[in-house]
Coordinates of N, CA, C and O and ligand atoms in Angstrom, one line a residue:
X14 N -25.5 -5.3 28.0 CA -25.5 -5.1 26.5 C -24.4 -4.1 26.1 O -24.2 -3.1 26.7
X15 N -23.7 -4.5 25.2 CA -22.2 -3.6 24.5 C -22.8 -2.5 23.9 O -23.9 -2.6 23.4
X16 N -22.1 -1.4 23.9 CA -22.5 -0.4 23.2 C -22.0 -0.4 22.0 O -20.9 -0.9 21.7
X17 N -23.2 0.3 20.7 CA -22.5 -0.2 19.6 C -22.3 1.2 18.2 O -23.2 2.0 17.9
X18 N -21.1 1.2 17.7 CA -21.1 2.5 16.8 C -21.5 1.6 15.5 O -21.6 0.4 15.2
X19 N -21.7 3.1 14.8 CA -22.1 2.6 13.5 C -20.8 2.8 12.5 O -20.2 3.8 12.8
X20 N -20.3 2.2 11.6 CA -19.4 2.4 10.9 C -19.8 1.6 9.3 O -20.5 0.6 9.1
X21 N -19.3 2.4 8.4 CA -19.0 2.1 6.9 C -18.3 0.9 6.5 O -17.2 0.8 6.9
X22 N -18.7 -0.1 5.8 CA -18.3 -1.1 5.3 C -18.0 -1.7 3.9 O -18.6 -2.7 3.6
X23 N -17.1 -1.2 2.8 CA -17.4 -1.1 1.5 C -18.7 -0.4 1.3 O -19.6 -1.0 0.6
X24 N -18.9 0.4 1.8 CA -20.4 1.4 1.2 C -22.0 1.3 2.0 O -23.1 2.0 1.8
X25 N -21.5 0.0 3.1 CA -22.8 -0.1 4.1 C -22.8 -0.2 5.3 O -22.1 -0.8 6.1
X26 N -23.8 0.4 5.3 CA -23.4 0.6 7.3 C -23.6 -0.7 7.7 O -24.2 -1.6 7.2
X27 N -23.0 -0.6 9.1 CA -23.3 -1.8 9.7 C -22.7 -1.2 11.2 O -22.1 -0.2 11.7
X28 N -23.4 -2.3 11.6 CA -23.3 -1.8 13.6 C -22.2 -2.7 14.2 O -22.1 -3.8 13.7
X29 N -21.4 -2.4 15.1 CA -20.6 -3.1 15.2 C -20.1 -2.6 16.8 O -20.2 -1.4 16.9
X30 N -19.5 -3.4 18.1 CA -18.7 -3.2 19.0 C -18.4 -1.8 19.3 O -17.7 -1.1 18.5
X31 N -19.0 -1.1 20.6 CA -18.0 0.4 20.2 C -16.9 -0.2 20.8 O -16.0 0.6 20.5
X32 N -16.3 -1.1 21.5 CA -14.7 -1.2 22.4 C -14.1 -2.4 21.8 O -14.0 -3.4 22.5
X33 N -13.7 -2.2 20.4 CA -13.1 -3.0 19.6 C -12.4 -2.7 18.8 O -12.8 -1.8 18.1
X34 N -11.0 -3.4 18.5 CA -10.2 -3.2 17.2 C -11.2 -3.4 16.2 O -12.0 -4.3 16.4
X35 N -11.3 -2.4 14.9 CA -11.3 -2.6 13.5 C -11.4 -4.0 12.8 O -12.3 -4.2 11.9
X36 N -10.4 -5.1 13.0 CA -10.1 -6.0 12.5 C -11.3 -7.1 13.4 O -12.0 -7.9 12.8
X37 N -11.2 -7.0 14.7 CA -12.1 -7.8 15.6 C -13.5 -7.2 15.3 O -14.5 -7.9 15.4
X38 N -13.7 -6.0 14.9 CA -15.4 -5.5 14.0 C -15.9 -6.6 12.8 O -16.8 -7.5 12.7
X39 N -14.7 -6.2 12.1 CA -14.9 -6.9 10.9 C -15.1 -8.3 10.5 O -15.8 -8.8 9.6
X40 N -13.9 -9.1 11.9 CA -14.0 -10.5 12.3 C -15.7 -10.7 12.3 O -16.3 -11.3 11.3
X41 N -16.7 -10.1 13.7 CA -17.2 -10.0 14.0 C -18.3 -10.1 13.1 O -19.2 -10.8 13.6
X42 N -18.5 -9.5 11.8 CA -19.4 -9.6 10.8 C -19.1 -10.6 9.7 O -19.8 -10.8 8.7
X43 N -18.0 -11.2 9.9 CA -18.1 -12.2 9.1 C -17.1 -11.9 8.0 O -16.7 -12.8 7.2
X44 N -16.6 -10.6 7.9 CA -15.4 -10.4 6.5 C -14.1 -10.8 7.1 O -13.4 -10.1 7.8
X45 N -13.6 -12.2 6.6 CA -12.2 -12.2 7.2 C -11.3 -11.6 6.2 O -10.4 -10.9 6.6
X46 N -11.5 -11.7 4.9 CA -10.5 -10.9 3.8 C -10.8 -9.6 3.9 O -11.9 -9.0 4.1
X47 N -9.1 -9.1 3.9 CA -9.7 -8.1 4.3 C -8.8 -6.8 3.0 O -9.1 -5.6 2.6
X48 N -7.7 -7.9 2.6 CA -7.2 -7.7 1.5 C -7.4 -8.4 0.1 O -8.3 -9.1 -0.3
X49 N -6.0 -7.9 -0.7 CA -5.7 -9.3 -1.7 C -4.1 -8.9 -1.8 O -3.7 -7.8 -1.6
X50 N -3.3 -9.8 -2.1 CA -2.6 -10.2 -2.4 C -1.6 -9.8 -3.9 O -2.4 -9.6 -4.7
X51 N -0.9 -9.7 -4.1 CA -0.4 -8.7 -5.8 C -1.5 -10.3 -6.5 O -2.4 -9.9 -7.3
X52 N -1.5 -11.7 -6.2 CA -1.9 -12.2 -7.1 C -3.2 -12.7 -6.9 O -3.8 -13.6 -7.4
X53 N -3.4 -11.6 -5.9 CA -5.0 -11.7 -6.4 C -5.5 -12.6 -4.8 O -6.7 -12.4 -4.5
X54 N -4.6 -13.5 -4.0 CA -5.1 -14.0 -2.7 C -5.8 -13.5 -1.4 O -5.5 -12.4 -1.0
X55 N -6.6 -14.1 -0.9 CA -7.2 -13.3 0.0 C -6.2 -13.3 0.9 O -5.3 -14.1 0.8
X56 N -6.3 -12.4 2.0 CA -5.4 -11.8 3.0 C -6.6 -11.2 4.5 O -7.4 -10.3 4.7
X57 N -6.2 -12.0 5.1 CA -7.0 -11.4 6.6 C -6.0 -11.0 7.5 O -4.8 -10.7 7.1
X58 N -6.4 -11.0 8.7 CA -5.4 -10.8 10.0 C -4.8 -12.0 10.6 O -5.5 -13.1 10.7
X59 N -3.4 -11.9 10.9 CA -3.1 -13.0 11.5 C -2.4 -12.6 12.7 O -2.4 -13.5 13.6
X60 N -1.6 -11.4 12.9 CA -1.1 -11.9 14.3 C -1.9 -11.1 15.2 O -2.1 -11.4 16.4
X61 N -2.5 -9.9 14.5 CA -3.7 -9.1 15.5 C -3.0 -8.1 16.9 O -3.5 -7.8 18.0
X62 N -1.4 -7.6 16.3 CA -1.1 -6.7 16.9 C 0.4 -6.0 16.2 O 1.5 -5.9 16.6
X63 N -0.5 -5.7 14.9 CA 0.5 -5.0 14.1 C 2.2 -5.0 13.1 O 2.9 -4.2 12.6
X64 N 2.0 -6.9 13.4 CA 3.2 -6.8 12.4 C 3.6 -8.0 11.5 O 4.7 -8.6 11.4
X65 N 2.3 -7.9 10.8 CA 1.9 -9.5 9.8 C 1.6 -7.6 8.6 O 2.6 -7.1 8.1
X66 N 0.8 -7.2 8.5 CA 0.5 -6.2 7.8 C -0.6 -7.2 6.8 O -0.9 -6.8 5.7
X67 N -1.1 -8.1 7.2 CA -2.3 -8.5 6.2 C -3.3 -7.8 6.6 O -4.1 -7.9 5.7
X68 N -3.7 -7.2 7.5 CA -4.9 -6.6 7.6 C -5.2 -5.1 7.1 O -6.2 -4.5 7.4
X69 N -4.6 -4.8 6.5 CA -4.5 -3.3 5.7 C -5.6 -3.3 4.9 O -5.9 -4.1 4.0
X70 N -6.5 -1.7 5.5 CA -8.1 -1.4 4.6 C -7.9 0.1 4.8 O -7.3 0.5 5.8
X71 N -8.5 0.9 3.7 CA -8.5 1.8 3.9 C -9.5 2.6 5.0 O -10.5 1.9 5.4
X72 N -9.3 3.6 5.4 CA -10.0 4.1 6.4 C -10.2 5.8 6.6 O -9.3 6.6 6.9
X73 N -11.3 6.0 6.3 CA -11.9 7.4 6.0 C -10.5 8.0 5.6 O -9.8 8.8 6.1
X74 N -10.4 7.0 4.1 CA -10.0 7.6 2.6 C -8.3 7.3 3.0 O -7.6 7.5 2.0
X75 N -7.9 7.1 3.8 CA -6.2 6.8 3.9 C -5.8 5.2 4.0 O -6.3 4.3 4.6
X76 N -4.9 5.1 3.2 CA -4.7 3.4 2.1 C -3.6 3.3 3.2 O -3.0 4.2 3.7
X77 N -3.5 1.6 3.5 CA -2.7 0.5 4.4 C -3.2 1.2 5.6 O -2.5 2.3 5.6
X78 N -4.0 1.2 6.7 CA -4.5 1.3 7.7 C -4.4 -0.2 8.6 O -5.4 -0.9 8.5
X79 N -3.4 -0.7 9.4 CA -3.7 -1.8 9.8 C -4.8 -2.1 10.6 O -4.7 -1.6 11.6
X80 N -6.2 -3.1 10.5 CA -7.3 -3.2 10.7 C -7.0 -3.0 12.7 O -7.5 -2.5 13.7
X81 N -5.8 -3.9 12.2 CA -5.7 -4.5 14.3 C -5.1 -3.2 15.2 O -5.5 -3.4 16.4
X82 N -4.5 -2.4 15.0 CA -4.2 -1.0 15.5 C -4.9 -0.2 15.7 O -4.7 0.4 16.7
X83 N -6.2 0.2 14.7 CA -7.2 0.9 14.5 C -8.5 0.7 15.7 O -9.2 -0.3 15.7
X84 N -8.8 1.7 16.6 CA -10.0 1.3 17.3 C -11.5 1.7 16.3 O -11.6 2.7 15.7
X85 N -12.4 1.0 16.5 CA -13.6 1.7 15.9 C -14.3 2.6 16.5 O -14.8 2.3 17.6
X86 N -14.6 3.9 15.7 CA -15.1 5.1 16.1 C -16.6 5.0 15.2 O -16.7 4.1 14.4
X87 N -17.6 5.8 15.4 CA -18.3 6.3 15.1 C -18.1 7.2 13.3 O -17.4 8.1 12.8
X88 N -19.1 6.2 12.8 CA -18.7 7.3 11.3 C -17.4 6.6 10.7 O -16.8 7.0 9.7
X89 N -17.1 5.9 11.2 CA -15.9 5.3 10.4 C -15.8 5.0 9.0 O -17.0 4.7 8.9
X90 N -15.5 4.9 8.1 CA -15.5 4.5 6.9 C -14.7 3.6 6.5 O -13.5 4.0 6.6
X91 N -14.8 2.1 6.0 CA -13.7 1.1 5.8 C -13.7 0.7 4.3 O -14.8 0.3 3.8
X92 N -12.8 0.8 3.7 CA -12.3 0.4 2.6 C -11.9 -1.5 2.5 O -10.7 -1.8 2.7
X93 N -12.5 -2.2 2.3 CA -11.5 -3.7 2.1 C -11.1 -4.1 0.6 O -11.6 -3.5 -0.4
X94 N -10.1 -5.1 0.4 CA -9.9 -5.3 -0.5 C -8.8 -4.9 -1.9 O -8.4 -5.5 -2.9
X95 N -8.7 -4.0 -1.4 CA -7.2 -3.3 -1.9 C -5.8 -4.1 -1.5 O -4.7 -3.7 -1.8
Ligands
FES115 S1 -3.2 -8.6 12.0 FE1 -1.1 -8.5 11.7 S2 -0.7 -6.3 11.4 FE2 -2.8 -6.5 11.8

């Protein structure tokens, strides 16, 4: 059985992977948007090692965080949709 941290999700917790990228959490619960677009498009992850920049969410309060870079910690807080 995976051990699992708890982390912040637009405002709700949720349980997720402790030995996982951010982006693969998120995968994981089902949010593939993870942005938008200036015109408003959804935006997920696509190359999943830092240099597509669609997966940008904020993260305990600091804006363009790439999801796939980011490991998930405990107490995390995630911003999507920006
Ligand atoms: S998925 Fe491309 S930078 Fe994160």
């Amino acid at each position: 059985v995976a051990e699992t941290v708890e982390i912040r999700v637009d405002g709700r917790a949720r349980q997720v992977a402790s030995d996982v990228t951010l982006a693969a959490a998120l995968l994981s619960l089902g949010q593939g948007t993870l942005r938008r677009s200036v015109r408003g498009e959804a935006r997920g992850p696509v190359c999943g090692m830092g240099i597509c920049f669609e997966c940008r969410v904020v993260v305990d309060g600091v804006a363009n965080r790439r999801a796939c870079l980011e490991r998930v910690r405990e107490g995390m807080d995630v911003v999507t949709g920006s």
